[in-house]
mmCIF file of N, CA and C in Angstrom:
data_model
loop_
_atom_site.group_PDB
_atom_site.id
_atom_site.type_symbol
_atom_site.label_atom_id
_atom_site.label_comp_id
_atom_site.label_asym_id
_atom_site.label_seq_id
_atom_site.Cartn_x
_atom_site.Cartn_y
_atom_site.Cartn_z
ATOM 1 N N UNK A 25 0.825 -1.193 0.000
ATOM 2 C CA UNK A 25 0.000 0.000 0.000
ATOM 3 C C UNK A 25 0.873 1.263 0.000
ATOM 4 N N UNK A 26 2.023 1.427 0.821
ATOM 5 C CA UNK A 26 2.868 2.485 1.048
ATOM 6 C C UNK A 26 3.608 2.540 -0.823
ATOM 7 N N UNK A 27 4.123 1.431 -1.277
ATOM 8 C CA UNK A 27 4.411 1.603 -2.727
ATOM 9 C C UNK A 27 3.564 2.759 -3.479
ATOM 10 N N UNK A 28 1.926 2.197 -3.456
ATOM 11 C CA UNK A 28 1.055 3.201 -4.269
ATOM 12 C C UNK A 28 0.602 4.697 -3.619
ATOM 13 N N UNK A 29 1.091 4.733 -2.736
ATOM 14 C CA UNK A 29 0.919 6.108 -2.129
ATOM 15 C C UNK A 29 1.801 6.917 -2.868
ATOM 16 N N UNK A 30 3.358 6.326 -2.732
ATOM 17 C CA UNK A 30 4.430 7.145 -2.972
ATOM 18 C C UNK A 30 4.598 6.976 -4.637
ATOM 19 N N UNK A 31 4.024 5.787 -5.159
ATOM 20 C CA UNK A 31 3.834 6.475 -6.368
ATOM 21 C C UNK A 31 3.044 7.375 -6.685
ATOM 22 N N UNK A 32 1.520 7.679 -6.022
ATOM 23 C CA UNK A 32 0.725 8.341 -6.361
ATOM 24 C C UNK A 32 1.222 9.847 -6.091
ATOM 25 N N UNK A 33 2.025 9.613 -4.965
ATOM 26 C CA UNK A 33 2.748 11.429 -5.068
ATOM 27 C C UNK A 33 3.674 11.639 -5.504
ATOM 28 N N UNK A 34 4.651 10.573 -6.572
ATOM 29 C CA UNK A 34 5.403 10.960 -7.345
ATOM 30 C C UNK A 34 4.648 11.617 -8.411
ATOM 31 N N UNK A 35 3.601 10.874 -9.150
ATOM 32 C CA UNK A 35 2.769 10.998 -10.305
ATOM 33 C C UNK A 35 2.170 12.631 -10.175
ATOM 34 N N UNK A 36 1.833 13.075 -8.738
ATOM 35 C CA UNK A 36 0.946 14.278 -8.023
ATOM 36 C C UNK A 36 2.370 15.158 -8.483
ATOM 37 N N UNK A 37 3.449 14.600 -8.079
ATOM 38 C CA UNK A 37 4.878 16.177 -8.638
ATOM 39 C C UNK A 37 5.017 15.822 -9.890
ATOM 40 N N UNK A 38 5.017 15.019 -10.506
ATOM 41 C CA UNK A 38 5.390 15.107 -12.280
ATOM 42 C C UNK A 38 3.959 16.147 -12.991
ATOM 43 N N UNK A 39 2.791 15.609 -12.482
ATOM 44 C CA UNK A 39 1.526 16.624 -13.088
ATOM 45 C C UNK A 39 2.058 17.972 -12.591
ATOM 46 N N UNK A 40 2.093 18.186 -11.202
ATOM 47 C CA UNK A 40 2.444 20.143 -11.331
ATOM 48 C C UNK A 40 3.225 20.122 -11.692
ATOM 49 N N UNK A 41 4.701 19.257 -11.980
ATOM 50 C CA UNK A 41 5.626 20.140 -13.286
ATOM 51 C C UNK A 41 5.208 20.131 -14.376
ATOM 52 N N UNK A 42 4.423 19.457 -14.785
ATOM 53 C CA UNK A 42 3.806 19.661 -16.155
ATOM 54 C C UNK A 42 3.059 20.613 -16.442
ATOM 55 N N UNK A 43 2.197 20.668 -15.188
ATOM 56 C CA UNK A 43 1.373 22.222 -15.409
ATOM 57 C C UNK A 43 2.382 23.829 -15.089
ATOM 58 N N UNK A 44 3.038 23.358 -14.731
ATOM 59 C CA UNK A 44 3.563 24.440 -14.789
ATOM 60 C C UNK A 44 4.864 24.747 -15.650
ATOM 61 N N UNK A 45 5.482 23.909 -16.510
ATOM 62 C CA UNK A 45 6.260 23.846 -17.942
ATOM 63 C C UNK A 45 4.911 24.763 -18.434
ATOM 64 N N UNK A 46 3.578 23.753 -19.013
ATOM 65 C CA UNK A 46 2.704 24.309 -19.643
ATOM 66 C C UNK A 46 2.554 25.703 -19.525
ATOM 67 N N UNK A 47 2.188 26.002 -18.147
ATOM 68 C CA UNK A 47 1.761 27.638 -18.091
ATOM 69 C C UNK A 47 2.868 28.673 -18.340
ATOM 70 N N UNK A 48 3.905 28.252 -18.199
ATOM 71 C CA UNK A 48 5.372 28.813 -18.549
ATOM 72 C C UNK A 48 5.260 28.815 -20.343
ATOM 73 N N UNK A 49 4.974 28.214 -21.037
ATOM 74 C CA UNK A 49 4.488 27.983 -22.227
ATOM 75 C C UNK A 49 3.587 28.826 -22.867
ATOM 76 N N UNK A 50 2.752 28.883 -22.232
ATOM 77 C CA UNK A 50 2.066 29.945 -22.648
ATOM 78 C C UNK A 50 1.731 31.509 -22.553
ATOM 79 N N UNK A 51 2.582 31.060 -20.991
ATOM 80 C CA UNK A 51 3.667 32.849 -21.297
ATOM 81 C C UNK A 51 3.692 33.269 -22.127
ATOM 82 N N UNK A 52 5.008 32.347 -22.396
ATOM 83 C CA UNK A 52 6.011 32.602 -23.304
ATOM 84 C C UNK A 52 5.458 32.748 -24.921
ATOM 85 N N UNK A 53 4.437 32.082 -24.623
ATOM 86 C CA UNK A 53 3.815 32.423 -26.267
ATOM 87 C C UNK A 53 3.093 33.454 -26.320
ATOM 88 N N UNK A 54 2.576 33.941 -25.398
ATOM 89 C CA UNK A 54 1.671 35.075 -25.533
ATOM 90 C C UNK A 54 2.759 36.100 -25.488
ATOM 91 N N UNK A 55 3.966 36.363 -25.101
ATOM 92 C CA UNK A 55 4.692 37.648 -24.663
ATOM 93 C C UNK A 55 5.010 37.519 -26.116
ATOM 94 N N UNK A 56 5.591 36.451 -27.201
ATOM 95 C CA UNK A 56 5.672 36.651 -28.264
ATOM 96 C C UNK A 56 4.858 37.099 -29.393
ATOM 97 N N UNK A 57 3.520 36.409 -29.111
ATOM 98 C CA UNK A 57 2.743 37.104 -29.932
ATOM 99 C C UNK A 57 2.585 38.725 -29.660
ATOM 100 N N UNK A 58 2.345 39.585 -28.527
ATOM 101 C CA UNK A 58 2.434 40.587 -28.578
ATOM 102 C C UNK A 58 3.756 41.120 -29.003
ATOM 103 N N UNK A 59 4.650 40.445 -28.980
ATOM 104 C CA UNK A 59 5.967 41.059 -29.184
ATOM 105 C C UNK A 59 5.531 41.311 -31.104
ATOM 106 N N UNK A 60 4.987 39.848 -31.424
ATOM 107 C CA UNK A 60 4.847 39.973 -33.098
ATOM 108 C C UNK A 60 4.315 41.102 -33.416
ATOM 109 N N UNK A 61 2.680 41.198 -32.710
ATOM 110 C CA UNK A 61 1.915 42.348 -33.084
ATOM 111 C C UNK A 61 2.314 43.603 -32.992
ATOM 112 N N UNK A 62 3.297 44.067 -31.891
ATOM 113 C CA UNK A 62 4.018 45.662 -31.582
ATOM 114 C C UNK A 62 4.756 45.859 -32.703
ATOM 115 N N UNK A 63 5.483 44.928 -33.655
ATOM 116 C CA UNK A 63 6.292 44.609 -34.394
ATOM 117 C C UNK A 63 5.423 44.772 -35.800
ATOM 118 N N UNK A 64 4.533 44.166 -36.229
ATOM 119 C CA UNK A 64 3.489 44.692 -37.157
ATOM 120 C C UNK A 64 3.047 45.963 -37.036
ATOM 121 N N UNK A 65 2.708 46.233 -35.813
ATOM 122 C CA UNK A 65 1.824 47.275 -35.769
ATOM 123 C C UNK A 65 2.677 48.766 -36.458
ATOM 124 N N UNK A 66 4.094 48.442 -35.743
ATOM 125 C CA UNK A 66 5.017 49.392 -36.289
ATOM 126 C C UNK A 66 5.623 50.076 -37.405
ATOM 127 N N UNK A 67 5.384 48.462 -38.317
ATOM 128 C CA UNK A 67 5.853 47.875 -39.818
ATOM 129 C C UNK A 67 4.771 48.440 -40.254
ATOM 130 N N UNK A 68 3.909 48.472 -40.321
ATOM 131 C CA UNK A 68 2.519 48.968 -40.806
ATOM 132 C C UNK A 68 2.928 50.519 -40.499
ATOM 133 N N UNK A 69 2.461 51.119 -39.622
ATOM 134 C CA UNK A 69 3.241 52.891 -39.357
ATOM 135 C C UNK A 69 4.116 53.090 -40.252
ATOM 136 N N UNK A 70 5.224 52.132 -40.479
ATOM 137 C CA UNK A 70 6.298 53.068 -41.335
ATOM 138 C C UNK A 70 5.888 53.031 -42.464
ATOM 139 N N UNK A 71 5.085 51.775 -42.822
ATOM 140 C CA UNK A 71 5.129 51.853 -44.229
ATOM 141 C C UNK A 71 3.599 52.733 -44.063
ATOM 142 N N UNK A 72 2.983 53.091 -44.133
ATOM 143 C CA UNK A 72 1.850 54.530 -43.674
ATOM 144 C C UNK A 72 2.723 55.324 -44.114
ATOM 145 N N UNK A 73 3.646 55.689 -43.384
ATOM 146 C CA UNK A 73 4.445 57.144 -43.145
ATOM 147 C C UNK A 73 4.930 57.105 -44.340
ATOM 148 N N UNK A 74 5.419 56.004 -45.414
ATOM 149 C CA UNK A 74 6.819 56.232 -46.448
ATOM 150 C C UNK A 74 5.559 56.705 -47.461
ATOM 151 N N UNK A 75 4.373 55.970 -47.259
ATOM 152 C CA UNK A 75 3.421 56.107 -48.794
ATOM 153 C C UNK A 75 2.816 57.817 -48.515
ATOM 154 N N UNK A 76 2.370 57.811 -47.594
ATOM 155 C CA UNK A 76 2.225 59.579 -46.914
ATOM 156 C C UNK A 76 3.227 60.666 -47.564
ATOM 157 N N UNK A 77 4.994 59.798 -47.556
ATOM 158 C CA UNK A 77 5.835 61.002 -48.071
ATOM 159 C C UNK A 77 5.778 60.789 -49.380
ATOM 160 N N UNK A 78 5.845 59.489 -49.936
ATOM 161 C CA UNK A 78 5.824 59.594 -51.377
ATOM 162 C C UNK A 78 4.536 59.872 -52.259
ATOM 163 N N UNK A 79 2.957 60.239 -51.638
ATOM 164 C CA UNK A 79 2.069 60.917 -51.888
ATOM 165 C C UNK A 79 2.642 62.326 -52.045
ATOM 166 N N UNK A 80 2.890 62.858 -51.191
ATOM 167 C CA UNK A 80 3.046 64.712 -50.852
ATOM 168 C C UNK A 80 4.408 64.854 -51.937
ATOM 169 N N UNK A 81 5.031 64.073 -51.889
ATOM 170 C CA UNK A 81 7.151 63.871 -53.428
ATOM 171 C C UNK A 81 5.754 64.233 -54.660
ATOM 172 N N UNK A 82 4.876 63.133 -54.541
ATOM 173 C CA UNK A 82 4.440 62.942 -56.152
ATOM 174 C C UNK A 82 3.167 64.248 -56.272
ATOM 175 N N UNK A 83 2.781 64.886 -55.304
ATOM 176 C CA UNK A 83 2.069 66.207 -55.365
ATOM 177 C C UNK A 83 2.558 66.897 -56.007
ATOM 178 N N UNK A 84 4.016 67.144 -55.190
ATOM 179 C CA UNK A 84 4.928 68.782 -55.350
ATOM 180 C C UNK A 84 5.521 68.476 -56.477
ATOM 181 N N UNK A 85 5.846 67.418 -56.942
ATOM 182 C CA UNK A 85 6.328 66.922 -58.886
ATOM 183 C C UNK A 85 5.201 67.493 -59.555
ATOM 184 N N UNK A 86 4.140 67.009 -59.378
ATOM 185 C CA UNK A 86 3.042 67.600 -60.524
ATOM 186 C C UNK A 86 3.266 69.442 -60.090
ATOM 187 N N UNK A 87 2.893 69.595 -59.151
ATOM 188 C CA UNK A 87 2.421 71.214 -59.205
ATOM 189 C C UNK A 87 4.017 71.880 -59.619
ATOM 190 N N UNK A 88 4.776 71.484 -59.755
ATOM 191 C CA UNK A 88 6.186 71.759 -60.298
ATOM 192 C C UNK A 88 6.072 71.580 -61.855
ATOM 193 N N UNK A 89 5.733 70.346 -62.315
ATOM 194 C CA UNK A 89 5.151 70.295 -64.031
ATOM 195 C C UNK A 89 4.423 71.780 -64.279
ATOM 196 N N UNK A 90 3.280 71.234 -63.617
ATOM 197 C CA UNK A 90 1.763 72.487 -64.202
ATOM 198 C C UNK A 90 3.127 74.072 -63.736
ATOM 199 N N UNK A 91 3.847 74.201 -63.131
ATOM 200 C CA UNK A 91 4.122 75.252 -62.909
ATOM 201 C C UNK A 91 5.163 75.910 -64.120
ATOM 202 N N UNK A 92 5.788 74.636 -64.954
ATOM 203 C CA UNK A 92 6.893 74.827 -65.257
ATOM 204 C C UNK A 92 6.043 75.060 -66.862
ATOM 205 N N UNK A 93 4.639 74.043 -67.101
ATOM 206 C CA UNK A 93 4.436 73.985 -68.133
ATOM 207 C C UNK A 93 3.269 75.740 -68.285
ATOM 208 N N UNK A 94 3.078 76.203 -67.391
ATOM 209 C CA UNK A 94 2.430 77.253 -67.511
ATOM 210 C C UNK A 94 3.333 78.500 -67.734
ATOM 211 N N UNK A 95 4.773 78.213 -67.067
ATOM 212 C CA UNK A 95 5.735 79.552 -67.732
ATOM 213 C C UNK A 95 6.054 79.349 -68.765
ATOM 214 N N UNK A 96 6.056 78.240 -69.418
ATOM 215 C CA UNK A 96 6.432 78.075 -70.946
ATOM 216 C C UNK A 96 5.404 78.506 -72.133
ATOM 217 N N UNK A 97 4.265 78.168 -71.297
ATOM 218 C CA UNK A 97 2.998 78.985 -72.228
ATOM 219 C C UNK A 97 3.433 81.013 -71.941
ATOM 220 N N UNK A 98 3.768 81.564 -71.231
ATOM 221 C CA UNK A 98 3.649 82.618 -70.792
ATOM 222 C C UNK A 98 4.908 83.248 -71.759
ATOM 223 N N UNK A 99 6.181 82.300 -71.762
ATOM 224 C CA UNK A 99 7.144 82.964 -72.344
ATOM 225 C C UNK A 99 6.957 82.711 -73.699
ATOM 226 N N UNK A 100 6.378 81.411 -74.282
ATOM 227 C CA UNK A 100 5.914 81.229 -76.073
ATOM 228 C C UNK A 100 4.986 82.361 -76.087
ATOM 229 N N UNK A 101 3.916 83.021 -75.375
ATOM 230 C CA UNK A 101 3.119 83.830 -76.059
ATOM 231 C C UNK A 101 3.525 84.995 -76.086
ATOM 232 N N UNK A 102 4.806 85.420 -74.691
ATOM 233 C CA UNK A 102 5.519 86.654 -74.840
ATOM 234 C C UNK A 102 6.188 87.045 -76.047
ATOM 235 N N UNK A 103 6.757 85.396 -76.341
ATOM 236 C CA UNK A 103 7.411 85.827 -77.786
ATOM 237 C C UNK A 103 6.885 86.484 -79.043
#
């Protein structure tokens, strides 16, 4: 009888290390997934921010055209 006791509380410490590997586990997975998402979330911002500057680059190009192509009308008709 004393055999199955002391196995039964060996078996009782192998389960809480297991549960608690496990919950250590899922820490660890959750601190990563947020780590992923802060990491997206960021990647996403920059690339926001680069298409934002290369919107406002490809504005000031055109109004630089229309500007350049309207003094050329001004100086052909001066002529």
């Amino acid at each position: 009888m004393r055999w199955a006791i002391e196995g039964l509380e060996m078996t009782r410490a192998h389960l809480w290390k297991v549960e608690m590997d496990a919950d250590q586990f899922r820490v660890n997975a959750y601190s990563e997934i947020e780590r992923e998402k802060l990491n997206l979330i960021n990647s996403t911002y920059n690339i926001l921010e680069q298409l934002e500057n290369y919107k406002n680059e490809t504005i000031y190009f055109k109004q630089q055209r229309a500007i350049n192509q309207v003094q050329q009308r001004v100086f052909q008709q001066a002529l």
